[in-house]
C-alpha positions as MATLAB code, in Angstrom:
seq = 'XXXXXXXXXXXXXXXXXXXXXXXXXXXXXXXXXXXXXXXXXXXXXXXXXXXXXXXXXXXXXXXXXXXXXXXXXXXXXXXXXXXXXXXXXXXXXXXXXXXXXXXXXXXXXXXXXXXXXXXXXXXXXXXXXXXXXXXXXXXXXXXXXXXXXXXXXXXXXXXXXXXXXXXXXXXXXXXXXXXXXXXXXXXXXXXXXXXXXXXXXXXXXXXXXXXXXXXXXXXXXXXXXXXXXXXXXXXXXXXXXXXXXXXXXXXXXXXXXXXXXXXXXXXXXXXXXXXXXXXXXXXXXXXXXXXXXXXXXXXXXXXXXXXXXXXXXXXXXXXXXXXXXXXXXXXXXXXXXXXXXXXXXXXXXXXXXXXXXXXXXXXXXXXXXXXXXXXXXXXXXXXXXXXXXXXXXXXXXXXXXXXXXXXXXXXXXXXXXXXXXXXXXXXXXXXXXXXXXXXXXXXXXXX';
ca = [
     -24.145   -7.258  -42.425;
     -26.428   -5.569  -40.011;
     -28.093   -8.780  -38.809;
     -24.902  -10.655  -37.835;
     -23.384   -7.513  -36.285;
     -26.516   -7.041  -34.114;
     -26.405  -10.679  -33.154;
     -22.758  -10.403  -32.169;
     -23.401   -7.246  -30.182;
     -26.263   -8.886  -28.305;
     -24.122  -11.945  -27.513;
     -21.290   -9.777  -26.202;
     -23.674   -7.753  -24.025;
     -25.134  -10.929  -22.563;
     -21.651  -12.259  -21.846;
     -20.631   -9.054  -20.091;
     -23.873   -9.038  -18.071;
     -23.349  -12.653  -17.109;
     -19.824  -11.931  -15.947;
     -21.086   -8.913  -13.999;
     -23.530  -11.137  -12.150;
     -21.491  -14.309  -11.746;
     -18.242  -12.754  -10.525;
     -19.737  -10.792   -7.587;
     -21.883  -13.796   -6.709;
     -18.838  -16.038   -6.687;
     -16.981  -13.555   -4.522;
     -19.867  -13.381   -2.061;
     -20.390  -17.132   -1.916;
     -16.720  -17.787   -1.565;
     -16.099  -15.070    0.995;
     -14.627  -16.029    4.338;
     -17.258  -16.558    7.064;
     -15.476  -13.895    9.068;
     -16.545  -11.318    6.467;
     -20.157  -11.848    7.492;
     -19.410  -12.313   11.207;
     -22.440  -11.072   13.167;
     -21.962   -8.193   15.549;
     -22.867   -8.693   19.220;
     -25.939   -6.903   20.485;
     -26.394   -4.901   23.681;
     -28.327   -6.327   26.624;
     -30.327   -4.285   29.126;
     -31.360   -6.391   32.136;
     -33.986   -4.869   34.419;
     -34.577   -5.658   38.091;
     -37.979   -4.259   39.057;
     -38.434   -3.084   42.625;
     -41.347   -1.372   44.341;
     -40.180    2.216   43.742;
     -37.375    1.910   41.187;
     -35.886   -0.175   38.409;
     -32.244   -1.237   38.403;
     -30.683   -1.716   34.970;
     -27.579   -3.614   33.999;
     -26.221   -2.519   30.614;
     -23.970   -4.936   28.719;
     -22.386   -2.994   25.860;
     -19.882   -4.299   23.268;
     -16.765   -2.157   23.567;
     -16.083   -1.779   19.825;
     -19.619   -0.621   19.008;
     -19.634    1.620   22.088;
     -16.441    3.310   20.892;
     -17.878    3.893   17.402;
     -21.017    5.498   18.822;
     -19.581    7.501   21.718;
     -16.059    8.304   20.572;
     -14.747    6.898   23.865;
     -12.170    4.238   23.011;
     -12.047    1.487   25.626;
     -10.370   -1.116   23.410;
      -7.067   -1.215   25.286;
      -8.374    0.227   28.543;
      -7.656   -1.884   31.626;
      -9.810   -2.097   34.711;
      -7.347    0.113   36.561;
      -7.544    2.755   33.792;
     -11.341    2.753   33.538;
     -11.958    5.334   36.329;
     -10.118    7.937   34.246;
     -12.770    7.582   31.529;
     -15.737    6.963   33.842;
     -16.960   10.558   33.806;
     -17.148   10.645   29.986;
     -18.837    7.233   29.878;
     -21.481    8.254   32.412;
     -22.141   11.541   30.601;
     -22.680    9.714   27.313;
     -25.038    7.159   28.895;
     -27.084    9.851   30.658;
     -27.514   11.610   27.323;
     -29.032    8.515   25.714;
     -31.204    6.995   28.460;
     -34.507    8.810   29.050;
     -37.291    6.726   30.648;
     -40.587    8.544   31.142;
     -44.004    7.809   32.547;
     -46.758    6.910   30.109;
     -47.829   10.546   30.497;
     -44.426   11.873   29.451;
     -42.906   12.832   32.835;
     -39.188   12.170   33.045;
     -37.701    9.585   35.369;
     -34.475   10.182   37.271;
     -31.450    8.255   35.952;
     -28.282    7.524   37.942;
     -25.306    5.688   36.450;
     -23.409    3.660   39.018;
     -20.584    1.130   38.827;
     -18.705    0.526   35.586;
     -16.605   -2.510   34.702;
     -14.964   -4.246   31.762;
     -15.095   -7.959   31.007;
     -14.793  -10.515   28.241;
     -17.794  -12.494   27.038;
     -19.432  -13.942   23.933;
     -22.925  -14.394   22.558;
     -24.468  -17.054   20.356;
     -22.995  -16.803   16.838;
     -20.259  -14.381   17.920;
     -16.704  -14.892   18.980;
     -15.250  -13.576   22.265;
     -15.325   -9.816   22.684;
     -14.909   -7.182   25.372;
     -17.935   -5.534   26.899;
     -18.584   -2.547   29.119;
     -20.957   -3.296   31.987;
     -22.733   -0.303   33.484;
     -25.251   -0.312   36.314;
     -28.020    2.267   36.463;
     -30.958    3.088   38.724;
     -34.131    4.413   37.096;
     -36.503    6.142   39.511;
     -39.976    7.357   38.492;
     -41.643   10.497   39.893;
     -43.475   10.050   43.190;
     -46.672    8.075   42.728;
     -45.859    6.966   39.168;
     -46.310    3.356   38.087;
     -42.957    1.584   38.114;
     -44.352   -1.300   36.043;
     -45.480    0.738   33.032;
     -43.204    3.278   31.385;
     -41.702    4.434   28.117;
     -38.050    3.459   27.727;
     -36.436    6.038   25.450;
     -33.015    4.440   24.953;
     -30.615    4.728   22.011;
     -27.173    3.905   23.426;
     -24.959    2.851   20.464;
     -28.075    2.462   18.248;
     -28.160    6.171   17.392;
     -24.855    5.842   15.499;
     -24.431    2.151   14.636;
     -27.491    1.598   12.464;
     -27.241   -2.211   12.511;
     -26.991   -2.448   16.288;
     -29.792   -3.910   18.442;
     -30.421   -3.603   22.183;
     -32.259   -6.516   23.811;
     -34.301   -5.488   26.888;
     -35.115   -8.196   29.459;
     -36.394   -8.528   33.026;
     -34.276  -10.583   35.399;
     -35.999   -9.949   38.741;
     -39.595   -8.880   39.347;
     -40.977   -9.875   42.755;
     -44.580   -8.898   42.015;
     -44.558  -11.103   38.903;
     -43.065  -14.079   40.746;
     -39.579  -13.814   39.253;
     -37.211  -13.897   42.205;
     -34.498  -16.485   41.634;
     -32.340  -14.332   39.342;
     -31.993  -17.243   36.909;
     -32.903  -16.600   33.318;
     -34.721  -13.574   31.958;
     -38.015  -12.600   30.357;
     -37.742  -10.617   27.150;
     -39.527   -7.270   27.132;
     -38.604   -6.145   23.650;
     -35.842   -4.912   21.372;
     -34.618   -1.439   20.503;
     -33.332   -0.868   16.970;
     -33.268    1.759   14.244;
     -36.462    2.195   12.233;
     -34.847    2.362    8.788;
     -38.023    3.708    7.211;
     -38.055    6.866    9.322;
     -34.379    6.748   10.435;
     -35.362    7.095   14.083;
     -34.985    4.900   17.189;
     -38.500    4.324   18.576;
     -38.883    4.229   22.358;
     -39.857    0.881   23.862;
     -43.222    0.723   25.628;
     -42.688   -1.360   28.787;
     -45.779   -2.933   30.368;
     -45.031   -5.544   33.035;
     -48.645   -6.078   34.056;
     -50.233   -5.499   37.440;
     -48.252   -8.010   39.513;
     -49.414   -9.098   42.963;
     -48.219  -10.002   46.445;
     -49.556  -13.535   45.906;
     -47.190  -14.078   42.972;
     -44.317  -12.896   45.134;
     -45.358  -15.124   48.053;
     -45.666  -18.282   45.927;
     -42.327  -17.580   44.246;
     -40.676  -17.176   47.641;
     -42.119  -20.505   48.854;
     -40.548  -22.174   45.816;
     -37.271  -20.300   46.337;
     -37.106  -21.330   49.999;
     -37.745  -24.977   49.168;
     -35.163  -24.939   46.405;
     -32.644  -23.197   48.667;
     -32.726  -25.914   51.336;
     -32.858  -28.637   48.670;
     -29.759  -27.381   46.858;
     -28.076  -26.071   50.016;
     -25.941  -29.135   50.642;
     -24.352  -27.681   53.775;
     -27.660  -26.882   55.517;
     -29.087  -30.290   54.722;
     -25.926  -32.140   55.689;
     -25.836  -30.450   59.115;
     -29.359  -31.570   59.946;
     -28.879  -35.129   58.675;
     -25.561  -35.657   60.481;
     -27.177  -34.608   63.771;
     -30.043  -37.020   63.135;
     -27.738  -39.927   62.241;
     -26.940  -41.014   65.847;
     -30.361  -39.995   67.228;
     -31.613  -43.621   67.641;
     -28.434  -44.631   69.523;
     -27.627  -44.635   73.228;
     -24.368  -43.137   74.515;
     -22.467  -44.961   77.265;
     -18.900  -44.407   78.435;
     -18.176  -41.937   75.648;
     -19.283  -44.278   72.867;
     -22.387  -44.897   70.813;
     -23.575  -48.263   72.068;
     -27.063  -49.753   71.881;
     -30.472  -48.295   71.030;
     -32.799  -45.904   72.844;
     -36.030  -47.392   71.512;
     -38.288  -46.253   68.680;
     -40.300  -43.732   70.711;
     -37.239  -42.106   72.255;
     -35.573  -42.003   68.828;
     -38.617  -40.350   67.277;
     -38.753  -37.832   70.123;
     -35.076  -36.967   69.655;
     -35.450  -36.560   65.917;
     -38.496  -34.356   66.442;
     -36.722  -32.156   69.012;
     -33.612  -31.754   66.847;
     -35.687  -30.840   63.792;
     -37.862  -28.366   65.703;
     -34.861  -26.755   67.413;
     -33.051  -26.298   64.112;
     -36.227  -24.856   62.625;
     -36.681  -22.440   65.536;
     -33.035  -21.356   65.436;
     -32.842  -20.560   61.749;
     -36.352  -19.026   61.679;
     -35.508  -16.588   64.500;
     -32.192  -15.594   62.950;
     -33.718  -15.293   59.476;
     -36.490  -13.003   60.726;
     -34.210  -10.861   62.898;
     -31.528  -10.444   60.256;
     -33.912   -9.807   57.363;
     -36.360   -7.471   59.135;
     -33.533   -5.649   60.884;
     -31.814   -5.314   57.496;
     -28.543   -6.194   59.216;
     -25.517   -5.952   56.947;
     -23.515   -9.004   58.053;
     -20.381  -10.145   56.178;
     -21.039  -13.457   54.461;
     -17.745  -15.263   55.010;
     -17.844  -15.522   58.861;
     -21.398  -16.903   58.682;
     -20.505  -19.397   55.964;
     -17.389  -20.468   57.894;
     -19.520  -20.899   61.040;
     -21.875  -23.197   59.093;
     -18.957  -25.331   57.894;
     -17.664  -25.556   61.470;
     -21.129  -26.613   62.697;
     -21.176  -29.481   60.181;
     -17.706  -30.574   61.296;
     -18.821  -30.604   64.932;
     -21.883  -32.650   63.983;
     -19.713  -35.155   62.112;
     -17.384  -35.606   65.099;
     -20.447  -36.064   67.331;
     -21.677  -38.843   65.039;
     -18.355  -40.640   65.565;
     -18.012  -40.003   69.309;
     -20.794  -38.456   71.405;
     -19.810  -34.885   72.299;
     -23.178  -33.722   73.633;
     -25.444  -36.806   74.006;
     -29.017  -35.869   74.859;
     -28.359  -32.209   74.121;
     -28.501  -32.394   70.330;
     -31.611  -30.194   70.234;
     -29.817  -27.362   72.050;
     -26.852  -27.595   69.685;
     -29.183  -27.701   66.676;
     -30.926  -24.548   67.883;
     -27.688  -22.646   68.495;
     -26.102  -23.631   65.200;
     -29.449  -23.033   63.494;
     -29.002  -19.326   64.241;
     -25.999  -19.218   61.915;
     -27.840  -21.106   59.200;
     -30.712  -18.610   59.452;
     -28.323  -15.699   58.928;
     -27.087  -17.385   55.763;
     -30.683  -17.789   54.553;
     -31.217  -14.054   55.030;
     -28.535  -13.218   52.442;
     -30.965  -14.358   49.735;
     -33.576  -11.818   50.849;
     -31.039   -9.024   51.305;
     -30.053   -9.210   47.625;
     -33.630   -8.472   46.509;
     -33.904   -4.924   47.931;
     -37.556   -5.448   48.903;
     -39.874   -2.950   50.548;
     -40.950   -3.673   54.128;
     -44.298   -5.144   53.069;
     -42.691   -7.298   50.389;
     -40.004   -8.360   52.847;
     -42.530   -9.583   55.442;
     -44.457  -11.523   52.795;
     -41.227  -12.913   51.375;
     -39.989  -13.898   54.808;
     -43.142  -15.924   55.468;
     -43.062  -17.588   52.058;
     -39.329  -18.273   52.059;
     -39.404  -19.792   55.542;
     -42.487  -21.864   54.705;
     -40.710  -23.291   51.656;
     -37.676  -24.176   53.763;
     -39.784  -25.914   56.426;
     -41.934  -27.873   53.952;
     -38.929  -29.309   52.119;
     -37.046  -29.874   55.365;
     -40.029  -31.799   56.770;
     -40.236  -33.870   53.584;
     -36.555  -34.780   53.740;
     -36.700  -35.700   57.428;
     -39.735  -37.910   56.803;
     -37.898  -39.631   53.954;
     -34.759  -40.149   56.064;
     -36.616  -41.286   59.204;
     -37.409  -44.941   58.226;
     -33.833  -45.467   57.035;
     -32.328  -44.003   60.224;
     -34.433  -46.288   62.424;
     -33.623  -49.388   60.386;
     -29.885  -48.669   60.092;
     -29.641  -48.342   63.874;
     -30.698  -52.020   64.233;
     -28.339  -53.453   61.612;
     -25.023  -55.062   62.536;
     -23.232  -52.906   59.956;
     -24.582  -49.733   61.573;
     -21.237  -48.662   63.137;
     -19.436  -48.901   59.778;
     -22.167  -47.069   57.893;
     -22.296  -44.367   60.564;
     -18.507  -43.939   60.586;
     -18.380  -43.818   56.776;
     -21.130  -41.180   56.630;
     -19.522  -39.148   59.404;
     -16.049  -39.243   57.820;
     -17.407  -38.182   54.415;
     -19.320  -35.348   56.084;
     -16.252  -34.281   58.068;
     -14.175  -34.236   54.877;
     -16.724  -32.046   53.093;
     -16.995  -29.734   56.119;
     -13.206  -29.359   56.341;
     -13.055  -28.496   52.645;
     -15.832  -25.921   53.033;
     -14.200  -24.391   56.108;
     -10.867  -24.000   54.318;
     -12.520  -22.517   51.206;
     -14.579  -20.067   53.235;
     -11.460  -18.943   55.072;
      -9.797  -18.111   51.768;
      -8.225  -21.433   50.740;
     -10.064  -22.805   47.670;
      -9.795  -26.572   47.270;
     -11.284  -29.389   45.131;
     -13.033  -30.950   48.130;
     -15.201  -27.863   48.606;
     -15.908  -27.689   44.880;
     -17.002  -31.330   44.802;
     -19.165  -30.882   47.907;
     -20.856  -27.825   46.403;
     -21.604  -29.692   43.192;
     -23.637  -32.253   45.146;
     -26.402  -29.656   45.397;
     -26.959  -29.866   41.636;
     -28.106  -33.497   41.864;
     -31.319  -32.940   43.800;
     -33.419  -35.310   41.686;
     -30.976  -38.162   42.279;
     -30.856  -37.397   46.002;
     -34.653  -37.367   46.337;
     -34.920  -40.605   44.371;
     -32.309  -42.288   46.589;
     -33.996  -41.097   49.804;
     -37.393  -42.258   48.550;
     -36.136  -45.716   47.537;
     -34.273  -46.261   50.815;
     -37.321  -45.062   52.774;
     -39.579  -47.527   50.926;
     -37.080  -50.355   51.405;
     -36.689  -49.562   55.115;
     -40.457  -49.391   55.601;
     -40.937  -52.719   53.782;
     -38.200  -54.323   55.868;
     -39.791  -53.075   59.092;
     -43.260  -54.333   58.126;
     -41.873  -57.710   57.092;
     -40.115  -58.030   60.430;
     -43.320  -57.257   62.317;
     -45.236  -59.925   60.354;
     -42.630  -62.498   61.343;
     -43.187  -61.637   64.981;
     -47.011  -62.017   64.806;
     -48.144  -65.498   65.939;
     -49.698  -67.499   63.079;
     -52.262  -69.216   65.356;
];
């Protein structure tokens, strides 16, 4: 009897063990995806300046509450100031950057805000956004430091903080688009500690900053539909003669080229002077009056293309209105908080990028402008272009005066199609050049 009883016991044990394994496995495999929903991570975005580092902390509210004991779940934006002191105290306790030699940096926590967002593989959630300024001791290297940071991570063992660089002039990162990952901060489960992150951004150089600013300037004029449209609408009637308050007849190729050259140079001089004065003077000018002035300048240019308002004086108008466009360009530099030396270098590079792309676009538009002026359909093409420009300018002007509208939105979106625009300008320039050369061959006697 012993043998069968042992066999039965063994079979029962195996059955129980199988059930013990299969049932939990089935429960796990059949669990709702929400049960394994990944938690959002924190993001620390760094903007590196010459003497300090600005940090933007993006912290999931639920995890922040679990770590700090400060519940922001139902807190509104209006209620946030009441908890701001506790939030700042908690953050200061858990952010300790130091030099590579161990000397402490100064940390200041600035503006706080609440928003809704989501990350890849997570659903929507609320986050606390905190801005901080990290300042090293005098003479310390701002590009190499130890980032002792354990916000949330010190209590929520599965939490991760992703540290990135958004802006770094000396490394050539100036457009504020995208980020470069520096590293991650997480709990070391082996030692149950949160290791500090060693940040080394390399040497950096003024040359990197200069080249990046050339690219930024070129991209700014290329995607700045309003700036480009103002210049092109002034150039549109340049080959035409004005008589009795109407555009009628041609001024000749040399006169047209001279006009186009004067308008382009005057616009360049106007925006270069204003850009330099506003940037170097670090003038704090409200954006909306400048942007509204630019929209008004485009509207004036469009009306001039329909009926001559200032024939022969386009260069003067381009120079005057160019001052406003230069002030708008300076807003880009003002947002970077550059030192004086970096600002001068950036100013040269940014302006050079603007002028190079502007020159390219004028050269591409020139053959087409000269050919269109000699076509019988020129008045209709000019009126169509002017009316479309006037519509866009009116939409911009209304939006910049506080009246959002779909016309302004559509006009702004045109700046995202730069490749298509360049391709169209290039094709029309080649076609116009070919047409001009073919016409000259027809005029040459065949002998």
